[in-house]
Amino acid sequence: MNTVNDNILEVRDLKQHFRIDRRHSVKAVDGVSFTIKRGSTFGLVGESGSGKSTIGRTVIRLYAPTCGSVKLNGRELGGKLTLQMKQYLTGRVQMIFQDPMASLNPRKKIIDIVAEGLDSNKPRGERNELVYAQLERVGLSREFAGRYPHMFSGGQRQRVGIARAIITDPELIIADECISALDMSIQAQVVNLMKDLQTERGLTYLFIAHDLSMVKYISDYIGVLHMGRLVESGTKDDIFQNPIHPYTKSLISAIPEPNPLTEPHRISRVYDAPAQGIVYANGTERYLTDTHMVLATDGELETWIA
Amino acid sequence: MQVDSGTILNIQKLSVAFQTTSGELNAVRGVDLTLRRGETLAIVGESGSGKSVTAKAVMGLRDSNQIIKAGEILYDLDGQVTDLLKLTKKQMISQVNGRRISMIFQDPTTALNPLLTIGYQLTEGLRIHRKMSRKAAWERGVELLDEVGITQPRQCMKRYPHHLSGGMRQRVVIAAAISCDPEIIICDEPTTALDVTIQAKILELIKTLQKKMNIAIIYITHDLGVVAKVADRVAVMYAGKIVERGTAYEIFFEPRHPYTWGLLLSMPDINAADTRLYSIPGSPPNLLHKVTGDAFAVRNEYALNIDYEEEPPVFKLSGTHEVASWLAHPDAPAIQIPELLRRQIEAKISHGDEQ
Ligand SMILES: Nc1ncnc2c1ncn2[C@@H]1O[C@H](COP(=O)(O)OP(=O)(O)OP(=O)(O)O)[C@@H](O)[C@H]1O
Ligand SMILES: Nc1ncnc2c1ncn2[C@@H]1O[C@H](COP(=O)(O)OP(=O)(O)OP(=O)(O)O)[C@@H](O)[C@H]1O
Ligand SMILES: [Mg+2]
Ligand SMILES: [Mg+2]
């Protein structure tokens, strides 16, 4: 297939079940489908433990999916991973994590950390120049290259993480809670940087986070995950202006507002699927518009829209 | 403590440094804090400004390369005002930690032992500090898990930490922290890893327990929405110092320190259009070097000459509001709060009045 593919990532009916013991397994991801348009940002939000990180890790094939299909640029990554596919994946998809300290080896110098993803046969001079270029791009001067991670502030470490991710010139970056440990000003800095890089290089982001105001700010599309299911997805406006699923509504209602006059008394909406008689397995994907999907039965959709 | 009986913890002039290969790092540079019974004090501020180091000093969690340069942490231990810094590690563990002061960390993985079941870890404190029987402790453990919103508490008791998501692990840690009815809970980013619905539940839970048990809480967070929800008073830290403190109202609506202005301006406005986010220019000072004058001066567009020479003293603005900035000096030029921030504040106040 040589046609230009508008969707960089297509995930279909992805399931990821973990065996706990002989009798129990966790259905971490239980039939999730979504697509990500090239050059856009897809925000993935949802309950703690709903399977967000698992989806991210499955896309970069830290896990083989239990079943379902994951296509990168139209190429199937879901089945058995051939060496050829593995090479195709490495470099094209990178991940940045929440805790920059934990993800950076404390004994390695910044230069070696950033160069990790590069071909080890690259001549040293060329390699170093590439590292300096990435560091400068994320706003760190080249003299930082010889230092160790502990000498950096949280924001600087997260920049190192980004420099390491972009050095292989990836197409897709999976950012799993990559700013949540930082102060607001540094979060803003990192998000601005991510947006600039997107404009410059046409990068695509899968942005996983709990901070919905930041997700709203950075995302073009948003998927809402609950108990391993995508219960609603759509453009940022679909989700924030016209949320349909009661879980989405409860999530939005729980965003704390930085206003000490109103926030202490505000009560968020409660969502309790079993109590409300919602069984995800009975629902199917309903499209309200081209972009706006809700997981529901006929009856549920009727009541939720009414 | 020569203070009124409402004060439960009194940190005086605390200075903490770390011995590093590149020299001494002055992480906390003279912090004064008082905590009153039953109140919630939020600490916000720059990443690396010393919030966690201050909290850990109270808990007696001492890194091997840590040096207490100065200060005392006064706490009423059975009617005896005690400097916690003078207690040994053993005394801290047997008399203070868990029982009277407990801490909830940001990263639940470090707080739980991967080799022990949730049930074992949750009931350990109850059996040791509260002398409960195995069976009673187990039942109380199930109750606690239920209270923090874990849906199948009995099953969860038998699981190991790695079976749980980050969010579920944090709920377990919170359950453990409240298990022995402490007087003070120090929360260091306890809900950062949780989704907002669970966060809301946990904040409400902490509030309810706080009221019921009259617990005082120090709440460290970057999320100003959370601060607005829980805090009675707020302290803003920058480069190892408290640069501003006041009631939640004063910090959100009458901020005086330029760093506080920058922090408030950096929040994405959930109702506003997608303009570029504001971030404070420059980077924080390197605390391996001696700081002359105001540590924020180089990033402060309103900095005065004196900011580069002399450290600003603390100026009292009201009975509760204090700021360490030369801009508050009576002879300083009158600098208005940034226009954009002023408009945001007015909108919030009028929104508050409507309700
Ligand atoms: N390797 C594993 N073995 C067993 N269970 C797992 C494993 N990894 C994840 N799980 C389980 O799968 C579910 C989804 O976990 P995941 O980490 O993807 O959630 P998440 O949405 O990222 O949550 P959080 O917001 O708390 O980070 C959880 O119930 C978790 O306990
Ligand atoms: N054991 C240690 N050795 C050396 N430096 C340390 C040590 N512990 C903390 N520091 C340094 O002390 C400073 C203050 O750290 P602290 O963890 O208190 O920051 P913080 O305000 O909690 O930041 P964040 O918001 O990112 O959690 C940082 O520069 C940190 O790198
Ligand atoms: Mg996760
Ligand atoms: Mg901290």
PDB file of N, CA and C in Angstrom, chain B residues 103-144:
ATOM      1  N   MET B 103       1.565  10.409  56.143  1.00  0.00           N
ATOM      2  CA  MET B 103       1.858  11.092  54.896  1.00  0.00           C
ATOM      3  C   MET B 103       1.367  10.261  53.731  1.00  0.00           C
ATOM      4  N   ILE B 104       0.799  10.947  52.757  1.00  0.00           N
ATOM      5  CA  ILE B 104       0.368  10.292  51.530  1.00  0.00           C
ATOM      6  C   ILE B 104       1.214  10.853  50.403  1.00  0.00           C
ATOM      7  N   PHE B 105       1.944   9.974  49.746  1.00  0.00           N
ATOM      8  CA  PHE B 105       2.877  10.434  48.725  1.00  0.00           C
ATOM      9  C   PHE B 105       2.242  10.461  47.350  1.00  0.00           C
ATOM     10  N   GLN B 106       2.941  11.156  46.474  1.00  0.00           N
ATOM     11  CA  GLN B 106       2.524  11.225  45.090  1.00  0.00           C
ATOM     12  C   GLN B 106       2.620   9.872  44.410  1.00  0.00           C
ATOM     13  N   ASP B 107       3.713   9.190  44.659  1.00  0.00           N
ATOM     14  CA  ASP B 107       3.951   7.952  43.940  1.00  0.00           C
ATOM     15  C   ASP B 107       3.614   6.754  44.815  1.00  0.00           C
ATOM     16  N   PRO B 108       2.460   6.147  44.585  1.00  0.00           N
ATOM     17  CA  PRO B 108       2.024   5.068  45.469  1.00  0.00           C
ATOM     18  C   PRO B 108       2.903   3.825  45.366  1.00  0.00           C
ATOM     19  N   THR B 109       3.675   3.711  44.294  1.00  0.00           N
ATOM     20  CA  THR B 109       4.503   2.510  44.160  1.00  0.00           C
ATOM     21  C   THR B 109       5.553   2.442  45.256  1.00  0.00           C
ATOM     22  N   THR B 110       6.054   3.618  45.688  1.00  0.00           N
ATOM     23  CA  THR B 110       7.087   3.590  46.713  1.00  0.00           C
ATOM     24  C   THR B 110       6.494   3.349  48.092  1.00  0.00           C
ATOM     25  N   ALA B 111       5.194   3.641  48.251  1.00  0.00           N
ATOM     26  CA  ALA B 111       4.585   3.516  49.570  1.00  0.00           C
ATOM     27  C   ALA B 111       4.120   2.090  49.858  1.00  0.00           C
ATOM     28  N   LEU B 112       4.000   1.273  48.827  1.00  0.00           N
ATOM     29  CA  LEU B 112       3.524  -0.091  49.036  1.00  0.00           C
ATOM     30  C   LEU B 112       4.624  -1.095  48.733  1.00  0.00           C
ATOM     31  N   ASN B 113       4.682  -2.127  49.543  1.00  0.00           N
ATOM     32  CA  ASN B 113       5.647  -3.188  49.323  1.00  0.00           C
ATOM     33  C   ASN B 113       5.095  -4.169  48.291  1.00  0.00           C
ATOM     34  N   PRO B 114       5.823  -4.347  47.189  1.00  0.00           N
ATOM     35  CA  PRO B 114       5.295  -5.191  46.113  1.00  0.00           C
ATOM     36  C   PRO B 114       5.133  -6.664  46.500  1.00  0.00           C
ATOM     37  N   LEU B 115       5.796  -7.063  47.583  1.00  0.00           N
ATOM     38  CA  LEU B 115       5.785  -8.486  47.942  1.00  0.00           C
ATOM     39  C   LEU B 115       4.677  -8.859  48.914  1.00  0.00           C
ATOM     40  N   LEU B 116       3.990  -7.845  49.452  1.00  0.00           N
ATOM     41  CA  LEU B 116       2.955  -8.120  50.445  1.00  0.00           C
ATOM     42  C   LEU B 116       1.575  -7.787  49.890  1.00  0.00           C
ATOM     43  N   THR B 117       0.568  -8.526  50.361  1.00  0.00           N
ATOM     44  CA  THR B 117      -0.788  -8.251  49.882  1.00  0.00           C
ATOM     45  C   THR B 117      -1.253  -6.898  50.418  1.00  0.00           C
ATOM     46  N   ILE B 118      -2.255  -6.339  49.726  1.00  0.00           N
ATOM     47  CA  ILE B 118      -2.860  -5.081  50.161  1.00  0.00           C
ATOM     48  C   ILE B 118      -3.392  -5.247  51.588  1.00  0.00           C
ATOM     49  N   GLY B 119      -4.046  -6.361  51.822  1.00  0.00           N
ATOM     50  CA  GLY B 119      -4.638  -6.607  53.130  1.00  0.00           C
ATOM     51  C   GLY B 119      -3.594  -6.575  54.235  1.00  0.00           C
ATOM     52  N   TYR B 120      -2.472  -7.215  54.003  1.00  0.00           N
ATOM     53  CA  TYR B 120      -1.428  -7.243  55.012  1.00  0.00           C
ATOM     54  C   TYR B 120      -0.935  -5.832  55.323  1.00  0.00           C
ATOM     55  N   GLN B 121      -0.685  -5.058  54.269  1.00  0.00           N
ATOM     56  CA  GLN B 121      -0.123  -3.724  54.460  1.00  0.00           C
ATOM     57  C   GLN B 121      -1.111  -2.769  55.109  1.00  0.00           C
ATOM     58  N   LEU B 122      -2.372  -2.983  54.809  1.00  0.00           N
ATOM     59  CA  LEU B 122      -3.397  -2.098  55.342  1.00  0.00           C
ATOM     60  C   LEU B 122      -3.676  -2.382  56.814  1.00  0.00           C
ATOM     61  N   THR B 123      -3.481  -3.624  57.223  1.00  0.00           N
ATOM     62  CA  THR B 123      -3.832  -3.994  58.595  1.00  0.00           C
ATOM     63  C   THR B 123      -2.628  -3.931  59.524  1.00  0.00           C
ATOM     64  N   GLU B 124      -1.438  -3.796  58.970  1.00  0.00           N
ATOM     65  CA  GLU B 124      -0.222  -3.790  59.776  1.00  0.00           C
ATOM     66  C   GLU B 124      -0.283  -2.704  60.859  1.00  0.00           C
ATOM     67  N   GLY B 125      -0.599  -1.475  60.433  1.00  0.00           N
ATOM     68  CA  GLY B 125      -0.665  -0.353  61.370  1.00  0.00           C
ATOM     69  C   GLY B 125      -1.722  -0.581  62.440  1.00  0.00           C
ATOM     70  N   LEU B 126      -2.850  -1.108  62.011  1.00  0.00           N
ATOM     71  CA  LEU B 126      -3.949  -1.347  62.951  1.00  0.00           C
ATOM     72  C   LEU B 126      -3.547  -2.360  64.012  1.00  0.00           C
ATOM     73  N   ARG B 127      -2.816  -3.378  63.579  1.00  0.00           N
ATOM     74  CA  ARG B 127      -2.410  -4.408  64.533  1.00  0.00           C
ATOM     75  C   ARG B 127      -1.336  -3.878  65.471  1.00  0.00           C
ATOM     76  N   ILE B 128      -0.389  -3.101  64.925  1.00  0.00           N
ATOM     77  CA  ILE B 128       0.714  -2.626  65.760  1.00  0.00           C
ATOM     78  C   ILE B 128       0.296  -1.436  66.627  1.00  0.00           C
ATOM     79  N   HIS B 129      -0.207  -0.360  65.984  1.00  0.00           N
ATOM     80  CA  HIS B 129      -0.520   0.850  66.749  1.00  0.00           C
ATOM     81  C   HIS B 129      -1.825   0.736  67.522  1.00  0.00           C
ATOM     82  N   ARG B 130      -2.809   0.067  66.921  1.00  0.00           N
ATOM     83  CA  ARG B 130      -4.129   0.016  67.560  1.00  0.00           C
ATOM     84  C   ARG B 130      -4.365  -1.303  68.294  1.00  0.00           C
ATOM     85  N   LYS B 131      -3.398  -2.203  68.222  1.00  0.00           N
ATOM     86  CA  LYS B 131      -3.459  -3.495  68.912  1.00  0.00           C
ATOM     87  C   LYS B 131      -4.737  -4.271  68.588  1.00  0.00           C
ATOM     88  N   MET B 132      -5.166  -4.197  67.355  1.00  0.00           N
ATOM     89  CA  MET B 132      -6.377  -4.911  66.948  1.00  0.00           C
ATOM     90  C   MET B 132      -6.045  -6.374  66.668  1.00  0.00           C
ATOM     91  N   SER B 133      -7.034  -7.225  66.816  1.00  0.00           N
ATOM     92  CA  SER B 133      -6.824  -8.624  66.466  1.00  0.00           C
ATOM     93  C   SER B 133      -6.750  -8.716  64.946  1.00  0.00           C
ATOM     94  N   ARG B 134      -6.186  -9.810  64.456  1.00  0.00           N
ATOM     95  CA  ARG B 134      -6.028 -10.015  63.036  1.00  0.00           C
ATOM     96  C   ARG B 134      -7.371  -9.884  62.309  1.00  0.00           C
ATOM     97  N   LYS B 135      -8.375 -10.501  62.942  1.00  0.00           N
ATOM     98  CA  LYS B 135      -9.677 -10.560  62.287  1.00  0.00           C
ATOM     99  C   LYS B 135     -10.353  -9.182  62.255  1.00  0.00           C
ATOM    100  N   ALA B 136     -10.293  -8.490  63.407  1.00  0.00           N
ATOM    101  CA  ALA B 136     -10.900  -7.161  63.483  1.00  0.00           C
ATOM    102  C   ALA B 136     -10.197  -6.200  62.520  1.00  0.00           C
ATOM    103  N   ALA B 137      -8.867  -6.319  62.482  1.00  0.00           N
ATOM    104  CA  ALA B 137      -8.102  -5.438  61.595  1.00  0.00           C
ATOM    105  C   ALA B 137      -8.488  -5.698  60.136  1.00  0.00           C
ATOM    106  N   TRP B 138      -8.677  -6.982  59.829  1.00  0.00           N
ATOM    107  CA  TRP B 138      -9.038  -7.338  58.452  1.00  0.00           C
ATOM    108  C   TRP B 138     -10.381  -6.707  58.063  1.00  0.00           C
ATOM    109  N   GLU B 139     -11.344  -6.823  58.984  1.00  0.00           N
ATOM    110  CA  GLU B 139     -12.661  -6.244  58.699  1.00  0.00           C
ATOM    111  C   GLU B 139     -12.586  -4.733  58.557  1.00  0.00           C
ATOM    112  N   ARG B 140     -11.785  -4.104  59.421  1.00  0.00           N
ATOM    113  CA  ARG B 140     -11.604  -2.651  59.338  1.00  0.00           C
ATOM    114  C   ARG B 140     -10.930  -2.289  58.002  1.00  0.00           C
ATOM    115  N   GLY B 141      -9.988  -3.133  57.573  1.00  0.00           N
ATOM    116  CA  GLY B 141      -9.317  -2.924  56.285  1.00  0.00           C
ATOM    117  C   GLY B 141     -10.313  -2.930  55.134  1.00  0.00           C
ATOM    118  N   VAL B 142     -11.216  -3.891  55.171  1.00  0.00           N
ATOM    119  CA  VAL B 142     -12.241  -3.975  54.125  1.00  0.00           C
ATOM    120  C   VAL B 142     -13.087  -2.699  54.121  1.00  0.00           C
ATOM    121  N   GLU B 143     -13.467  -2.254  55.334  1.00  0.00           N
ATOM    122  CA  GLU B 143     -14.245  -1.018  55.467  1.00  0.00           C
ATOM    123  C   GLU B 143     -13.510   0.179  54.880  1.00  0.00           C
ATOM    124  N   LEU B 144     -12.217   0.263  55.215  1.00  0.00           N
ATOM    125  CA  LEU B 144     -11.423   1.394  54.739  1.00  0.00           C
ATOM    126  C   LEU B 144     -11.351   1.413  53.216  1.00  0.00           C
TER     127      LEU B 144
END
